[in-house]
């Protein structure tokens, strides 16, 4: 089932066979670095987590799939959805280097932001990104995200401290960026 349709990718709900993709991605050294993941997960823990996520009304977890091949290439989540205050947070991961740098992540983010702002009526969506993930930061800025703060030295990874950059986008900033950049 295609939940949100884009030009090159679509977003769909998780299926049980997607757990293997998540398990492999959380073992990948580069994905662990980009996301700051330091915990190791078993397949059982991943299954339990995603089954729990499915019951959580404050989040929406989706798989990113290429239109051309129907290959699952990553996942994203709209989390901490607060309809009263009209805000949420988002996270994304592309699971293989061969899928990065082609605009798939930006397109997936655009789809979930459109859904959040247009269908859920959100006003603000936030995220965090580590300072060394410049490619992701550029993608987020293209979508209208602005740096809102820095938590200095929050992540101790591979023997060094790293800054966590807090970013957010308001609905009007997203629509303005969307008009400026057009289709991603």
mmCIF file of C-alpha atoms in Angstrom:
data_model
loop_
_atom_site.group_PDB
_atom_site.id
_atom_site.type_symbol
_atom_site.label_atom_id
_atom_site.label_comp_id
_atom_site.label_asym_id
_atom_site.label_seq_id
_atom_site.Cartn_x
_atom_site.Cartn_y
_atom_site.Cartn_z
ATOM 1 C CA UNK A 1 0.000 0.000 0.000
ATOM 2 C CA UNK A 2 1.446 3.333 -1.069
ATOM 3 C CA UNK A 3 0.704 5.886 1.627
ATOM 4 C CA UNK A 4 2.429 8.911 0.065
ATOM 5 C CA UNK A 5 3.487 8.954 -3.591
ATOM 6 C CA UNK A 6 6.408 10.929 -4.985
ATOM 7 C CA UNK A 7 8.096 11.143 -8.363
ATOM 8 C CA UNK A 8 10.977 8.766 -7.555
ATOM 9 C CA UNK A 9 9.958 7.188 -4.265
ATOM 10 C CA UNK A 10 6.876 6.367 -2.248
ATOM 11 C CA UNK A 11 6.259 5.911 1.448
ATOM 12 C CA UNK A 12 4.381 2.927 2.817
ATOM 13 C CA UNK A 13 3.670 1.415 6.224
ATOM 14 C CA UNK A 14 6.056 -1.130 7.707
ATOM 15 C CA UNK A 15 5.582 -4.831 7.093
ATOM 16 C CA UNK A 16 7.112 -7.668 9.066
ATOM 17 C CA UNK A 17 9.612 -8.364 6.268
ATOM 18 C CA UNK A 18 11.016 -4.809 6.692
ATOM 19 C CA UNK A 19 12.517 -5.681 10.071
ATOM 20 C CA UNK A 20 15.478 -7.357 8.346
ATOM 21 C CA UNK A 21 16.250 -4.083 6.513
ATOM 22 C CA UNK A 22 16.227 -2.180 9.818
ATOM 23 C CA UNK A 23 18.372 -4.840 11.497
ATOM 24 C CA UNK A 24 20.981 -4.602 8.724
ATOM 25 C CA UNK A 25 20.964 -0.805 8.763
ATOM 26 C CA UNK A 26 21.568 -0.540 12.523
ATOM 27 C CA UNK A 27 24.627 -2.795 12.053
ATOM 28 C CA UNK A 28 26.088 -0.577 9.294
ATOM 29 C CA UNK A 29 29.025 1.479 10.597
ATOM 30 C CA UNK A 30 28.249 4.598 8.530
ATOM 31 C CA UNK A 31 24.542 4.643 9.419
ATOM 32 C CA UNK A 32 25.484 4.222 13.073
ATOM 33 C CA UNK A 33 27.861 7.193 12.791
ATOM 34 C CA UNK A 34 25.376 9.438 10.955
ATOM 35 C CA UNK A 35 22.615 8.700 13.476
ATOM 36 C CA UNK A 36 24.839 8.573 16.551
ATOM 37 C CA UNK A 37 23.611 5.051 17.326
ATOM 38 C CA UNK A 38 25.714 3.351 19.971
ATOM 39 C CA UNK A 39 23.321 0.644 21.164
ATOM 40 C CA UNK A 40 23.350 -2.731 19.471
ATOM 41 C CA UNK A 41 19.980 -4.263 18.649
ATOM 42 C CA UNK A 42 18.855 -7.840 18.207
ATOM 43 C CA UNK A 43 16.231 -8.739 15.622
ATOM 44 C CA UNK A 44 13.836 -9.437 18.493
ATOM 45 C CA UNK A 45 14.345 -5.937 19.954
ATOM 46 C CA UNK A 46 13.734 -4.353 16.544
ATOM 47 C CA UNK A 47 10.525 -6.320 16.066
ATOM 48 C CA UNK A 48 9.341 -5.359 19.552
ATOM 49 C CA UNK A 49 10.163 -1.698 18.963
ATOM 50 C CA UNK A 50 8.337 -1.454 15.644
ATOM 51 C CA UNK A 51 5.325 -3.346 16.968
ATOM 52 C CA UNK A 52 5.214 -0.816 19.820
ATOM 53 C CA UNK A 53 5.615 2.093 17.369
ATOM 54 C CA UNK A 54 2.606 0.835 15.408
ATOM 55 C CA UNK A 55 0.430 1.244 18.521
ATOM 56 C CA UNK A 56 1.733 4.734 19.324
ATOM 57 C CA UNK A 57 -0.741 7.362 18.072
ATOM 58 C CA UNK A 58 1.917 10.084 18.349
ATOM 59 C CA UNK A 59 4.112 8.675 15.618
ATOM 60 C CA UNK A 60 4.003 7.507 12.028
ATOM 61 C CA UNK A 61 6.757 5.128 10.861
ATOM 62 C CA UNK A 62 7.095 4.592 7.113
ATOM 63 C CA UNK A 63 9.374 2.773 4.691
ATOM 64 C CA UNK A 64 10.982 4.644 1.776
ATOM 65 C CA UNK A 65 10.641 2.644 -1.453
ATOM 66 C CA UNK A 66 11.974 3.386 -4.948
ATOM 67 C CA UNK A 67 9.196 3.579 -7.536
ATOM 68 C CA UNK A 68 11.407 2.105 -10.240
ATOM 69 C CA UNK A 69 12.324 -1.105 -8.410
ATOM 70 C CA UNK A 70 9.945 -1.388 -5.417
ATOM 71 C CA UNK A 71 13.116 -1.739 -3.320
ATOM 72 C CA UNK A 72 12.912 -0.533 0.284
ATOM 73 C CA UNK A 73 15.825 1.899 0.656
ATOM 74 C CA UNK A 74 15.215 3.449 4.061
ATOM 75 C CA UNK A 75 12.739 4.591 6.622
ATOM 76 C CA UNK A 76 11.472 7.731 8.266
ATOM 77 C CA UNK A 77 9.256 8.619 11.172
ATOM 78 C CA UNK A 78 7.077 11.561 12.059
ATOM 79 C CA UNK A 79 7.226 11.423 15.861
ATOM 80 C CA UNK A 80 6.019 13.227 18.952
ATOM 81 C CA UNK A 81 2.959 14.362 16.989
ATOM 82 C CA UNK A 82 1.213 16.922 19.192
ATOM 83 C CA UNK A 83 -2.002 17.987 17.487
ATOM 84 C CA UNK A 84 -2.915 20.366 20.339
ATOM 85 C CA UNK A 85 0.272 22.415 19.925
ATOM 86 C CA UNK A 86 0.519 21.497 16.228
ATOM 87 C CA UNK A 87 4.116 20.284 16.195
ATOM 88 C CA UNK A 88 6.120 17.109 15.698
ATOM 89 C CA UNK A 89 9.633 15.876 15.046
ATOM 90 C CA UNK A 90 11.007 13.814 12.190
ATOM 91 C CA UNK A 91 13.890 11.421 11.561
ATOM 92 C CA UNK A 92 15.108 9.677 8.424
ATOM 93 C CA UNK A 93 17.680 7.080 7.370
ATOM 94 C CA UNK A 94 18.698 5.817 3.944
ATOM 95 C CA UNK A 95 20.123 2.351 4.406
ATOM 96 C CA UNK A 96 22.780 2.129 1.716
ATOM 97 C CA UNK A 97 25.385 4.570 0.437
ATOM 98 C CA UNK A 98 24.290 3.852 -3.160
ATOM 99 C CA UNK A 99 20.942 5.535 -2.414
ATOM 100 C CA UNK A 100 22.428 8.668 -0.839
ATOM 101 C CA UNK A 101 23.115 11.790 -2.855
ATOM 102 C CA UNK A 102 20.325 11.174 -5.394
ATOM 103 C CA UNK A 103 17.594 13.249 -3.744
ATOM 104 C CA UNK A 104 15.624 10.263 -2.418
ATOM 105 C CA UNK A 105 15.930 11.436 1.195
ATOM 106 C CA UNK A 106 14.952 14.998 0.328
ATOM 107 C CA UNK A 107 11.951 13.742 -1.635
ATOM 108 C CA UNK A 108 10.871 11.466 1.230
ATOM 109 C CA UNK A 109 11.174 14.340 3.714
ATOM 110 C CA UNK A 110 9.200 16.597 1.389
ATOM 111 C CA UNK A 111 6.379 14.037 1.252
ATOM 112 C CA UNK A 112 6.169 13.637 5.028
ATOM 113 C CA UNK A 113 6.404 17.403 5.601
ATOM 114 C CA UNK A 114 3.593 18.024 3.098
ATOM 115 C CA UNK A 115 1.510 15.428 4.923
ATOM 116 C CA UNK A 116 2.276 16.925 8.322
ATOM 117 C CA UNK A 117 1.560 20.502 7.337
ATOM 118 C CA UNK A 118 -1.329 19.960 4.931
ATOM 119 C CA UNK A 119 -3.202 16.927 6.299
ATOM 120 C CA UNK A 120 -2.353 17.029 10.003
ATOM 121 C CA UNK A 121 -2.398 20.821 10.282
ATOM 122 C CA UNK A 122 0.991 21.011 11.980
ATOM 123 C CA UNK A 123 2.700 24.373 12.408
ATOM 124 C CA UNK A 124 6.274 23.249 13.239
ATOM 125 C CA UNK A 125 8.352 20.136 12.595
ATOM 126 C CA UNK A 126 11.769 19.735 14.181
ATOM 127 C CA UNK A 127 14.739 17.401 13.920
ATOM 128 C CA UNK A 128 18.295 17.013 15.055
ATOM 129 C CA UNK A 129 21.416 16.305 13.018
ATOM 130 C CA UNK A 130 25.021 15.862 14.108
ATOM 131 C CA UNK A 131 27.396 18.572 12.927
ATOM 132 C CA UNK A 132 29.420 16.177 10.765
ATOM 133 C CA UNK A 133 26.402 15.215 8.621
ATOM 134 C CA UNK A 134 26.692 18.164 6.223
ATOM 135 C CA UNK A 135 24.816 16.435 3.374
ATOM 136 C CA UNK A 136 21.730 15.903 5.554
ATOM 137 C CA UNK A 137 21.906 19.484 6.867
ATOM 138 C CA UNK A 138 21.925 20.853 3.275
ATOM 139 C CA UNK A 139 18.938 18.659 2.396
ATOM 140 C CA UNK A 140 17.003 19.924 5.411
ATOM 141 C CA UNK A 141 17.864 23.555 4.625
ATOM 142 C CA UNK A 142 16.600 23.064 1.070
ATOM 143 C CA UNK A 143 13.229 22.087 2.596
ATOM 144 C CA UNK A 144 13.120 25.259 4.713
ATOM 145 C CA UNK A 145 14.617 24.002 7.983
ATOM 146 C CA UNK A 146 16.554 26.552 9.987
ATOM 147 C CA UNK A 147 19.109 25.972 12.714
ATOM 148 C CA UNK A 148 17.481 26.751 16.048
ATOM 149 C CA UNK A 149 20.241 25.761 18.418
ATOM 150 C CA UNK A 150 23.195 23.563 19.191
ATOM 151 C CA UNK A 151 23.676 21.133 22.040
ATOM 152 C CA UNK A 152 27.438 21.268 22.291
ATOM 153 C CA UNK A 153 29.309 18.020 22.840
ATOM 154 C CA UNK A 154 26.136 15.996 23.351
ATOM 155 C CA UNK A 155 27.377 12.881 21.544
ATOM 156 C CA UNK A 156 30.526 11.048 22.614
ATOM 157 C CA UNK A 157 31.271 8.821 19.633
ATOM 158 C CA UNK A 158 34.498 7.055 18.682
ATOM 159 C CA UNK A 159 36.462 8.917 21.333
ATOM 160 C CA UNK A 160 35.298 12.438 20.411
ATOM 161 C CA UNK A 161 32.519 14.815 21.443
ATOM 162 C CA UNK A 162 30.139 16.002 18.722
ATOM 163 C CA UNK A 163 27.561 18.784 18.546
ATOM 164 C CA UNK A 164 23.876 18.054 17.996
ATOM 165 C CA UNK A 165 22.293 20.698 15.761
ATOM 166 C CA UNK A 166 18.603 21.367 16.415
ATOM 167 C CA UNK A 167 16.634 22.436 13.345
ATOM 168 C CA UNK A 168 13.008 23.275 12.719
ATOM 169 C CA UNK A 169 10.719 24.368 9.928
ATOM 170 C CA UNK A 170 7.435 26.240 10.206
ATOM 171 C CA UNK A 171 4.629 25.559 7.756
ATOM 172 C CA UNK A 172 5.013 28.867 5.887
ATOM 173 C CA UNK A 173 8.809 28.365 5.634
ATOM 174 C CA UNK A 174 8.301 24.915 4.136
ATOM 175 C CA UNK A 175 5.731 26.146 1.585
ATOM 176 C CA UNK A 176 8.027 29.048 0.653
ATOM 177 C CA UNK A 177 11.008 26.704 0.180
ATOM 178 C CA UNK A 178 8.801 24.291 -1.750
ATOM 179 C CA UNK A 179 7.791 27.091 -4.116
ATOM 180 C CA UNK A 180 11.407 28.241 -4.494
ATOM 181 C CA UNK A 181 12.848 24.797 -5.218
ATOM 182 C CA UNK A 182 9.797 23.308 -6.883
ATOM 183 C CA UNK A 183 9.598 19.570 -7.203
ATOM 184 C CA UNK A 184 12.514 17.901 -5.432
#
